[in-house]
């Protein structure tokens, strides 16, 4: 496949970290590790840029979200095991890693600038958890002018939350699956062409 043919597409892998993969989430999505592995392999082989977005907070609480400062704890504190990437979603050399201190990755203004500088117009969004960081990031991407498809089998959440979230927002994003992502391409290309007309 021509690697340039996917030049306008990118995958955002959101918060695939140990703190967001407790038993309560992992138990609802036993197939997620294999699906994410497949997704990353397909994107890499096709030449789709992969951007890893990770939560990371300072131990001194100086960059914590205010509500979490009041609670006294927050996921993914720098230097703790919970902040580490899940082995099946780790970056490869040359892949971008963006760190955030928010639910929405686009509150980091440099993420939008980074994607636009690379000519990205269509984003695949995957990772943890569906009802929070995946949703908030996908919604912001749509509002910033990107077309967005959430990769359904490469996200997970607590019982009931995953499907409920994906079904509630068809006006914000479309969905796809890791196994069919490459085959769904023609429809997305048509959408991009219509926007360029």
mmCIF file with all atom_site columns, C-alpha atoms in Angstrom, residues 20-180:
data_model
loop_
_atom_site.group_PDB
_atom_site.id
_atom_site.type_symbol
_atom_site.label_atom_id
_atom_site.label_alt_id
_atom_site.label_comp_id
_atom_site.label_asym_id
_atom_site.label_entity_id
_atom_site.label_seq_id
_atom_site.pdbx_PDB_ins_code
_atom_site.Cartn_x
_atom_site.Cartn_y
_atom_site.Cartn_z
_atom_site.occupancy
_atom_site.B_iso_or_equiv
_atom_site.pdbx_formal_charge
_atom_site.auth_seq_id
_atom_site.auth_comp_id
_atom_site.auth_asym_id
_atom_site.auth_atom_id
_atom_site.pdbx_PDB_model_num
ATOM 1   C CA . UNK A 1 20  ? -6.849  3.223  33.422 1.00 0.00 ? 20  UNK A CA 1
ATOM 2   C CA . UNK A 1 21  ? -6.846  -0.573 33.053 1.00 0.00 ? 21  UNK A CA 1
ATOM 3   C CA . UNK A 1 22  ? -8.095  -1.809 36.451 1.00 0.00 ? 22  UNK A CA 1
ATOM 4   C CA . UNK A 1 23  ? -9.892  -5.128 36.699 1.00 0.00 ? 23  UNK A CA 1
ATOM 5   C CA . UNK A 1 24  ? -13.273 -3.365 36.517 1.00 0.00 ? 24  UNK A CA 1
ATOM 6   C CA . UNK A 1 25  ? -12.394 -2.110 33.030 1.00 0.00 ? 25  UNK A CA 1
ATOM 7   C CA . UNK A 1 26  ? -10.258 -5.017 31.823 1.00 0.00 ? 26  UNK A CA 1
ATOM 8   C CA . UNK A 1 27  ? -13.024 -7.456 32.726 1.00 0.00 ? 27  UNK A CA 1
ATOM 9   C CA . UNK A 1 28  ? -15.433 -5.763 30.325 1.00 0.00 ? 28  UNK A CA 1
ATOM 10  C CA . UNK A 1 29  ? -13.036 -5.895 27.363 1.00 0.00 ? 29  UNK A CA 1
ATOM 11  C CA . UNK A 1 30  ? -10.936 -9.077 27.382 1.00 0.00 ? 30  UNK A CA 1
ATOM 12  C CA . UNK A 1 31  ? -10.308 -8.701 23.660 1.00 0.00 ? 31  UNK A CA 1
ATOM 13  C CA . UNK A 1 32  ? -8.885  -5.187 23.878 1.00 0.00 ? 32  UNK A CA 1
ATOM 14  C CA . UNK A 1 33  ? -5.170  -6.096 24.074 1.00 0.00 ? 33  UNK A CA 1
ATOM 15  C CA . UNK A 1 34  ? -5.387  -8.174 20.891 1.00 0.00 ? 34  UNK A CA 1
ATOM 16  C CA . UNK A 1 35  ? -7.504  -5.531 19.140 1.00 0.00 ? 35  UNK A CA 1
ATOM 17  C CA . UNK A 1 36  ? -5.114  -2.698 20.011 1.00 0.00 ? 36  UNK A CA 1
ATOM 18  C CA . UNK A 1 37  ? -2.160  -4.820 18.881 1.00 0.00 ? 37  UNK A CA 1
ATOM 19  C CA . UNK A 1 38  ? -3.948  -5.432 15.564 1.00 0.00 ? 38  UNK A CA 1
ATOM 20  C CA . UNK A 1 39  ? -4.871  -1.762 15.190 1.00 0.00 ? 39  UNK A CA 1
ATOM 21  C CA . UNK A 1 40  ? -1.320  -0.562 15.765 1.00 0.00 ? 40  UNK A CA 1
ATOM 22  C CA . UNK A 1 41  ? 0.082   -3.147 13.376 1.00 0.00 ? 41  UNK A CA 1
ATOM 23  C CA . UNK A 1 42  ? -2.351  -2.141 10.628 1.00 0.00 ? 42  UNK A CA 1
ATOM 24  C CA . UNK A 1 43  ? -1.728  1.571  11.100 1.00 0.00 ? 43  UNK A CA 1
ATOM 25  C CA . UNK A 1 44  ? 2.022   1.127  11.084 1.00 0.00 ? 44  UNK A CA 1
ATOM 26  C CA . UNK A 1 45  ? 1.951   -1.077 8.002  1.00 0.00 ? 45  UNK A CA 1
ATOM 27  C CA . UNK A 1 46  ? -0.328  1.361  6.152  1.00 0.00 ? 46  UNK A CA 1
ATOM 28  C CA . UNK A 1 47  ? 1.742   4.399  7.115  1.00 0.00 ? 47  UNK A CA 1
ATOM 29  C CA . UNK A 1 48  ? -0.919  5.979  9.339  1.00 0.00 ? 48  UNK A CA 1
ATOM 30  C CA . UNK A 1 49  ? 0.809   8.219  11.876 1.00 0.00 ? 49  UNK A CA 1
ATOM 31  C CA . UNK A 1 50  ? 0.342   7.057  15.472 1.00 0.00 ? 50  UNK A CA 1
ATOM 32  C CA . UNK A 1 51  ? 0.254   9.653  18.252 1.00 0.00 ? 51  UNK A CA 1
ATOM 33  C CA . UNK A 1 52  ? 0.293   8.339  21.818 1.00 0.00 ? 52  UNK A CA 1
ATOM 34  C CA . UNK A 1 53  ? -1.498  10.657 24.241 1.00 0.00 ? 53  UNK A CA 1
ATOM 35  C CA . UNK A 1 54  ? -0.868  10.008 27.931 1.00 0.00 ? 54  UNK A CA 1
ATOM 36  C CA . UNK A 1 55  ? -1.956  11.513 31.211 1.00 0.00 ? 55  UNK A CA 1
ATOM 37  C CA . UNK A 1 56  ? 0.935   12.438 33.465 1.00 0.00 ? 56  UNK A CA 1
ATOM 38  C CA . UNK A 1 57  ? 0.824   14.529 36.626 1.00 0.00 ? 57  UNK A CA 1
ATOM 39  C CA . UNK A 1 58  ? 3.577   15.788 38.919 1.00 0.00 ? 58  UNK A CA 1
ATOM 40  C CA . UNK A 1 59  ? 3.929   14.226 42.368 1.00 0.00 ? 59  UNK A CA 1
ATOM 41  C CA . UNK A 1 60  ? 3.826   17.698 43.978 1.00 0.00 ? 60  UNK A CA 1
ATOM 42  C CA . UNK A 1 61  ? 0.215   18.193 42.728 1.00 0.00 ? 61  UNK A CA 1
ATOM 43  C CA . UNK A 1 62  ? 1.116   21.472 41.021 1.00 0.00 ? 62  UNK A CA 1
ATOM 44  C CA . UNK A 1 63  ? -0.517  20.483 37.723 1.00 0.00 ? 63  UNK A CA 1
ATOM 45  C CA . UNK A 1 64  ? -3.427  18.435 39.091 1.00 0.00 ? 64  UNK A CA 1
ATOM 46  C CA . UNK A 1 65  ? -7.000  19.210 38.073 1.00 0.00 ? 65  UNK A CA 1
ATOM 47  C CA . UNK A 1 66  ? -8.517  21.185 40.971 1.00 0.00 ? 66  UNK A CA 1
ATOM 48  C CA . UNK A 1 67  ? -11.161 18.576 41.782 1.00 0.00 ? 67  UNK A CA 1
ATOM 49  C CA . UNK A 1 68  ? -8.442  15.939 42.157 1.00 0.00 ? 68  UNK A CA 1
ATOM 50  C CA . UNK A 1 69  ? -6.381  18.176 44.436 1.00 0.00 ? 69  UNK A CA 1
ATOM 51  C CA . UNK A 1 70  ? -9.412  18.273 46.731 1.00 0.00 ? 70  UNK A CA 1
ATOM 52  C CA . UNK A 1 71  ? -9.733  14.499 46.529 1.00 0.00 ? 71  UNK A CA 1
ATOM 53  C CA . UNK A 1 72  ? -6.050  13.999 47.272 1.00 0.00 ? 72  UNK A CA 1
ATOM 54  C CA . UNK A 1 73  ? -5.370  11.487 44.504 1.00 0.00 ? 73  UNK A CA 1
ATOM 55  C CA . UNK A 1 74  ? -5.170  11.348 40.738 1.00 0.00 ? 74  UNK A CA 1
ATOM 56  C CA . UNK A 1 75  ? -4.291  8.649  38.193 1.00 0.00 ? 75  UNK A CA 1
ATOM 57  C CA . UNK A 1 76  ? -0.979  8.523  36.358 1.00 0.00 ? 76  UNK A CA 1
ATOM 58  C CA . UNK A 1 77  ? 1.366   10.377 38.680 1.00 0.00 ? 77  UNK A CA 1
ATOM 59  C CA . UNK A 1 78  ? 4.788   10.641 37.072 1.00 0.00 ? 78  UNK A CA 1
ATOM 60  C CA . UNK A 1 79  ? 7.183   7.943  38.234 1.00 0.00 ? 79  UNK A CA 1
ATOM 61  C CA . UNK A 1 80  ? 4.470   5.575  39.475 1.00 0.00 ? 80  UNK A CA 1
ATOM 62  C CA . UNK A 1 81  ? 3.673   2.200  37.876 1.00 0.00 ? 81  UNK A CA 1
ATOM 63  C CA . UNK A 1 82  ? 0.174   3.429  37.016 1.00 0.00 ? 82  UNK A CA 1
ATOM 64  C CA . UNK A 1 83  ? 1.541   6.037  34.621 1.00 0.00 ? 83  UNK A CA 1
ATOM 65  C CA . UNK A 1 84  ? 3.354   3.401  32.555 1.00 0.00 ? 84  UNK A CA 1
ATOM 66  C CA . UNK A 1 85  ? 1.952   2.474  29.128 1.00 0.00 ? 85  UNK A CA 1
ATOM 67  C CA . UNK A 1 86  ? 0.270   -0.884 28.744 1.00 0.00 ? 86  UNK A CA 1
ATOM 68  C CA . UNK A 1 87  ? 2.742   -3.222 27.022 1.00 0.00 ? 87  UNK A CA 1
ATOM 69  C CA . UNK A 1 88  ? 0.480   -3.893 24.045 1.00 0.00 ? 88  UNK A CA 1
ATOM 70  C CA . UNK A 1 89  ? 0.111   -0.140 23.364 1.00 0.00 ? 89  UNK A CA 1
ATOM 71  C CA . UNK A 1 90  ? 3.680   1.055  23.812 1.00 0.00 ? 90  UNK A CA 1
ATOM 72  C CA . UNK A 1 91  ? 5.148   3.451  21.274 1.00 0.00 ? 91  UNK A CA 1
ATOM 73  C CA . UNK A 1 92  ? 7.689   2.479  18.657 1.00 0.00 ? 92  UNK A CA 1
ATOM 74  C CA . UNK A 1 93  ? 10.778  4.595  17.945 1.00 0.00 ? 93  UNK A CA 1
ATOM 75  C CA . UNK A 1 94  ? 9.803   7.703  16.026 1.00 0.00 ? 94  UNK A CA 1
ATOM 76  C CA . UNK A 1 95  ? 6.159   7.744  17.184 1.00 0.00 ? 95  UNK A CA 1
ATOM 77  C CA . UNK A 1 96  ? 5.011   10.891 18.931 1.00 0.00 ? 96  UNK A CA 1
ATOM 78  C CA . UNK A 1 97  ? 4.102   10.887 22.619 1.00 0.00 ? 97  UNK A CA 1
ATOM 79  C CA . UNK A 1 98  ? 2.045   13.825 23.923 1.00 0.00 ? 98  UNK A CA 1
ATOM 80  C CA . UNK A 1 99  ? 1.490   14.215 27.666 1.00 0.00 ? 99  UNK A CA 1
ATOM 81  C CA . UNK A 1 100 ? -1.590  15.920 29.061 1.00 0.00 ? 100 UNK A CA 1
ATOM 82  C CA . UNK A 1 101 ? -2.978  17.101 32.392 1.00 0.00 ? 101 UNK A CA 1
ATOM 83  C CA . UNK A 1 102 ? -6.639  17.044 31.374 1.00 0.00 ? 102 UNK A CA 1
ATOM 84  C CA . UNK A 1 103 ? -9.386  14.734 30.168 1.00 0.00 ? 103 UNK A CA 1
ATOM 85  C CA . UNK A 1 104 ? -9.381  16.346 26.711 1.00 0.00 ? 104 UNK A CA 1
ATOM 86  C CA . UNK A 1 105 ? -6.116  15.970 24.824 1.00 0.00 ? 105 UNK A CA 1
ATOM 87  C CA . UNK A 1 106 ? -6.885  19.084 22.777 1.00 0.00 ? 106 UNK A CA 1
ATOM 88  C CA . UNK A 1 107 ? -6.560  21.299 25.842 1.00 0.00 ? 107 UNK A CA 1
ATOM 89  C CA . UNK A 1 108 ? -2.909  20.871 24.937 1.00 0.00 ? 108 UNK A CA 1
ATOM 90  C CA . UNK A 1 109 ? -2.884  23.475 22.149 1.00 0.00 ? 109 UNK A CA 1
ATOM 91  C CA . UNK A 1 110 ? 0.238   21.927 20.677 1.00 0.00 ? 110 UNK A CA 1
ATOM 92  C CA . UNK A 1 111 ? -1.640  18.728 19.742 1.00 0.00 ? 111 UNK A CA 1
ATOM 93  C CA . UNK A 1 112 ? -3.868  20.558 17.263 1.00 0.00 ? 112 UNK A CA 1
ATOM 94  C CA . UNK A 1 113 ? -0.886  22.485 15.879 1.00 0.00 ? 113 UNK A CA 1
ATOM 95  C CA . UNK A 1 114 ? 1.134   19.285 15.565 1.00 0.00 ? 114 UNK A CA 1
ATOM 96  C CA . UNK A 1 115 ? -1.622  17.504 13.628 1.00 0.00 ? 115 UNK A CA 1
ATOM 97  C CA . UNK A 1 116 ? -2.321  20.458 11.340 1.00 0.00 ? 116 UNK A CA 1
ATOM 98  C CA . UNK A 1 117 ? 1.378   20.885 10.576 1.00 0.00 ? 117 UNK A CA 1
ATOM 99  C CA . UNK A 1 118 ? 1.341   17.288 9.334  1.00 0.00 ? 118 UNK A CA 1
ATOM 100 C CA . UNK A 1 119 ? -1.746  17.843 7.201  1.00 0.00 ? 119 UNK A CA 1
ATOM 101 C CA . UNK A 1 120 ? -4.060  15.626 9.251  1.00 0.00 ? 120 UNK A CA 1
ATOM 102 C CA . UNK A 1 121 ? -7.798  15.927 8.586  1.00 0.00 ? 121 UNK A CA 1
ATOM 103 C CA . UNK A 1 122 ? -9.196  12.583 9.786  1.00 0.00 ? 122 UNK A CA 1
ATOM 104 C CA . UNK A 1 123 ? -8.506  11.105 13.208 1.00 0.00 ? 123 UNK A CA 1
ATOM 105 C CA . UNK A 1 124 ? -9.013  7.624  14.554 1.00 0.00 ? 124 UNK A CA 1
ATOM 106 C CA . UNK A 1 125 ? -9.414  7.704  18.327 1.00 0.00 ? 125 UNK A CA 1
ATOM 107 C CA . UNK A 1 126 ? -8.825  4.684  20.561 1.00 0.00 ? 126 UNK A CA 1
ATOM 108 C CA . UNK A 1 127 ? -7.847  3.993  24.159 1.00 0.00 ? 127 UNK A CA 1
ATOM 109 C CA . UNK A 1 128 ? -9.115  4.512  27.687 1.00 0.00 ? 128 UNK A CA 1
ATOM 110 C CA . UNK A 1 129 ? -11.656 5.255  28.916 1.00 0.00 ? 129 UNK A CA 1
ATOM 111 C CA . UNK A 1 130 ? -14.513 5.540  26.441 1.00 0.00 ? 130 UNK A CA 1
ATOM 112 C CA . UNK A 1 131 ? -16.819 7.789  28.480 1.00 0.00 ? 131 UNK A CA 1
ATOM 113 C CA . UNK A 1 132 ? -14.169 10.293 29.533 1.00 0.00 ? 132 UNK A CA 1
ATOM 114 C CA . UNK A 1 133 ? -10.875 10.971 27.783 1.00 0.00 ? 133 UNK A CA 1
ATOM 115 C CA . UNK A 1 134 ? -11.801 9.183  24.547 1.00 0.00 ? 134 UNK A CA 1
ATOM 116 C CA . UNK A 1 135 ? -15.148 11.001 24.367 1.00 0.00 ? 135 UNK A CA 1
ATOM 117 C CA . UNK A 1 136 ? -13.817 14.432 25.338 1.00 0.00 ? 136 UNK A CA 1
ATOM 118 C CA . UNK A 1 137 ? -10.912 14.206 22.893 1.00 0.00 ? 137 UNK A CA 1
ATOM 119 C CA . UNK A 1 138 ? -13.099 12.947 20.033 1.00 0.00 ? 138 UNK A CA 1
ATOM 120 C CA . UNK A 1 139 ? -15.660 15.692 20.653 1.00 0.00 ? 139 UNK A CA 1
ATOM 121 C CA . UNK A 1 140 ? -13.029 18.427 20.664 1.00 0.00 ? 140 UNK A CA 1
ATOM 122 C CA . UNK A 1 141 ? -11.453 17.049 17.506 1.00 0.00 ? 141 UNK A CA 1
ATOM 123 C CA . UNK A 1 142 ? -14.815 17.228 15.747 1.00 0.00 ? 142 UNK A CA 1
ATOM 124 C CA . UNK A 1 143 ? -15.379 20.794 16.923 1.00 0.00 ? 143 UNK A CA 1
ATOM 125 C CA . UNK A 1 144 ? -11.916 21.763 15.697 1.00 0.00 ? 144 UNK A CA 1
ATOM 126 C CA . UNK A 1 145 ? -12.807 20.593 12.199 1.00 0.00 ? 145 UNK A CA 1
ATOM 127 C CA . UNK A 1 146 ? -11.445 17.052 12.013 1.00 0.00 ? 146 UNK A CA 1
ATOM 128 C CA . UNK A 1 147 ? -13.467 14.067 10.900 1.00 0.00 ? 147 UNK A CA 1
ATOM 129 C CA . UNK A 1 148 ? -13.353 11.456 13.658 1.00 0.00 ? 148 UNK A CA 1
ATOM 130 C CA . UNK A 1 149 ? -13.916 7.718  13.921 1.00 0.00 ? 149 UNK A CA 1
ATOM 131 C CA . UNK A 1 150 ? -13.693 6.017  17.312 1.00 0.00 ? 150 UNK A CA 1
ATOM 132 C CA . UNK A 1 151 ? -12.273 2.496  17.027 1.00 0.00 ? 151 UNK A CA 1
ATOM 133 C CA . UNK A 1 152 ? -14.966 0.623  18.919 1.00 0.00 ? 152 UNK A CA 1
ATOM 134 C CA . UNK A 1 153 ? -13.076 -2.555 19.866 1.00 0.00 ? 153 UNK A CA 1
ATOM 135 C CA . UNK A 1 154 ? -9.962  -0.589 20.884 1.00 0.00 ? 154 UNK A CA 1
ATOM 136 C CA . UNK A 1 155 ? -11.669 1.371  23.681 1.00 0.00 ? 155 UNK A CA 1
ATOM 137 C CA . UNK A 1 156 ? -13.032 0.192  27.015 1.00 0.00 ? 156 UNK A CA 1
ATOM 138 C CA . UNK A 1 157 ? -14.818 1.424  30.107 1.00 0.00 ? 157 UNK A CA 1
ATOM 139 C CA . UNK A 1 158 ? -16.624 0.191  33.179 1.00 0.00 ? 158 UNK A CA 1
ATOM 140 C CA . UNK A 1 159 ? -19.658 -2.048 32.729 1.00 0.00 ? 159 UNK A CA 1
ATOM 141 C CA . UNK A 1 160 ? -22.303 -0.439 30.544 1.00 0.00 ? 160 UNK A CA 1
ATOM 142 C CA . UNK A 1 161 ? -20.451 2.802  29.902 1.00 0.00 ? 161 UNK A CA 1
ATOM 143 C CA . UNK A 1 162 ? -18.617 1.836  26.717 1.00 0.00 ? 162 UNK A CA 1
ATOM 144 C CA . UNK A 1 163 ? -21.561 0.982  24.473 1.00 0.00 ? 163 UNK A CA 1
ATOM 145 C CA . UNK A 1 164 ? -23.750 3.664  26.027 1.00 0.00 ? 164 UNK A CA 1
ATOM 146 C CA . UNK A 1 165 ? -21.190 6.344  25.148 1.00 0.00 ? 165 UNK A CA 1
ATOM 147 C CA . UNK A 1 166 ? -20.599 5.129  21.608 1.00 0.00 ? 166 UNK A CA 1
ATOM 148 C CA . UNK A 1 167 ? -24.318 4.905  20.870 1.00 0.00 ? 167 UNK A CA 1
ATOM 149 C CA . UNK A 1 168 ? -25.116 8.331  22.355 1.00 0.00 ? 168 UNK A CA 1
ATOM 150 C CA . UNK A 1 169 ? -22.961 10.495 20.055 1.00 0.00 ? 169 UNK A CA 1
ATOM 151 C CA . UNK A 1 170 ? -23.440 9.555  16.368 1.00 0.00 ? 170 UNK A CA 1
ATOM 152 C CA . UNK A 1 171 ? -23.621 13.291 15.620 1.00 0.00 ? 171 UNK A CA 1
ATOM 153 C CA . UNK A 1 172 ? -20.106 13.762 17.016 1.00 0.00 ? 172 UNK A CA 1
ATOM 154 C CA . UNK A 1 173 ? -18.141 10.832 15.548 1.00 0.00 ? 173 UNK A CA 1
ATOM 155 C CA . UNK A 1 174 ? -18.495 7.672  13.513 1.00 0.00 ? 174 UNK A CA 1
ATOM 156 C CA . UNK A 1 175 ? -17.203 4.310  14.679 1.00 0.00 ? 175 UNK A CA 1
ATOM 157 C CA . UNK A 1 176 ? -15.119 1.585  13.110 1.00 0.00 ? 176 UNK A CA 1
ATOM 158 C CA . UNK A 1 177 ? -13.419 -1.652 14.190 1.00 0.00 ? 177 UNK A CA 1
ATOM 159 C CA . UNK A 1 178 ? -9.758  -2.615 14.086 1.00 0.00 ? 178 UNK A CA 1
ATOM 160 C CA . UNK A 1 179 ? -10.482 -5.435 11.638 1.00 0.00 ? 179 UNK A CA 1
ATOM 161 C CA . UNK A 1 180 ? -12.384 -3.246 9.165  1.00 0.00 ? 180 UNK A CA 1
#
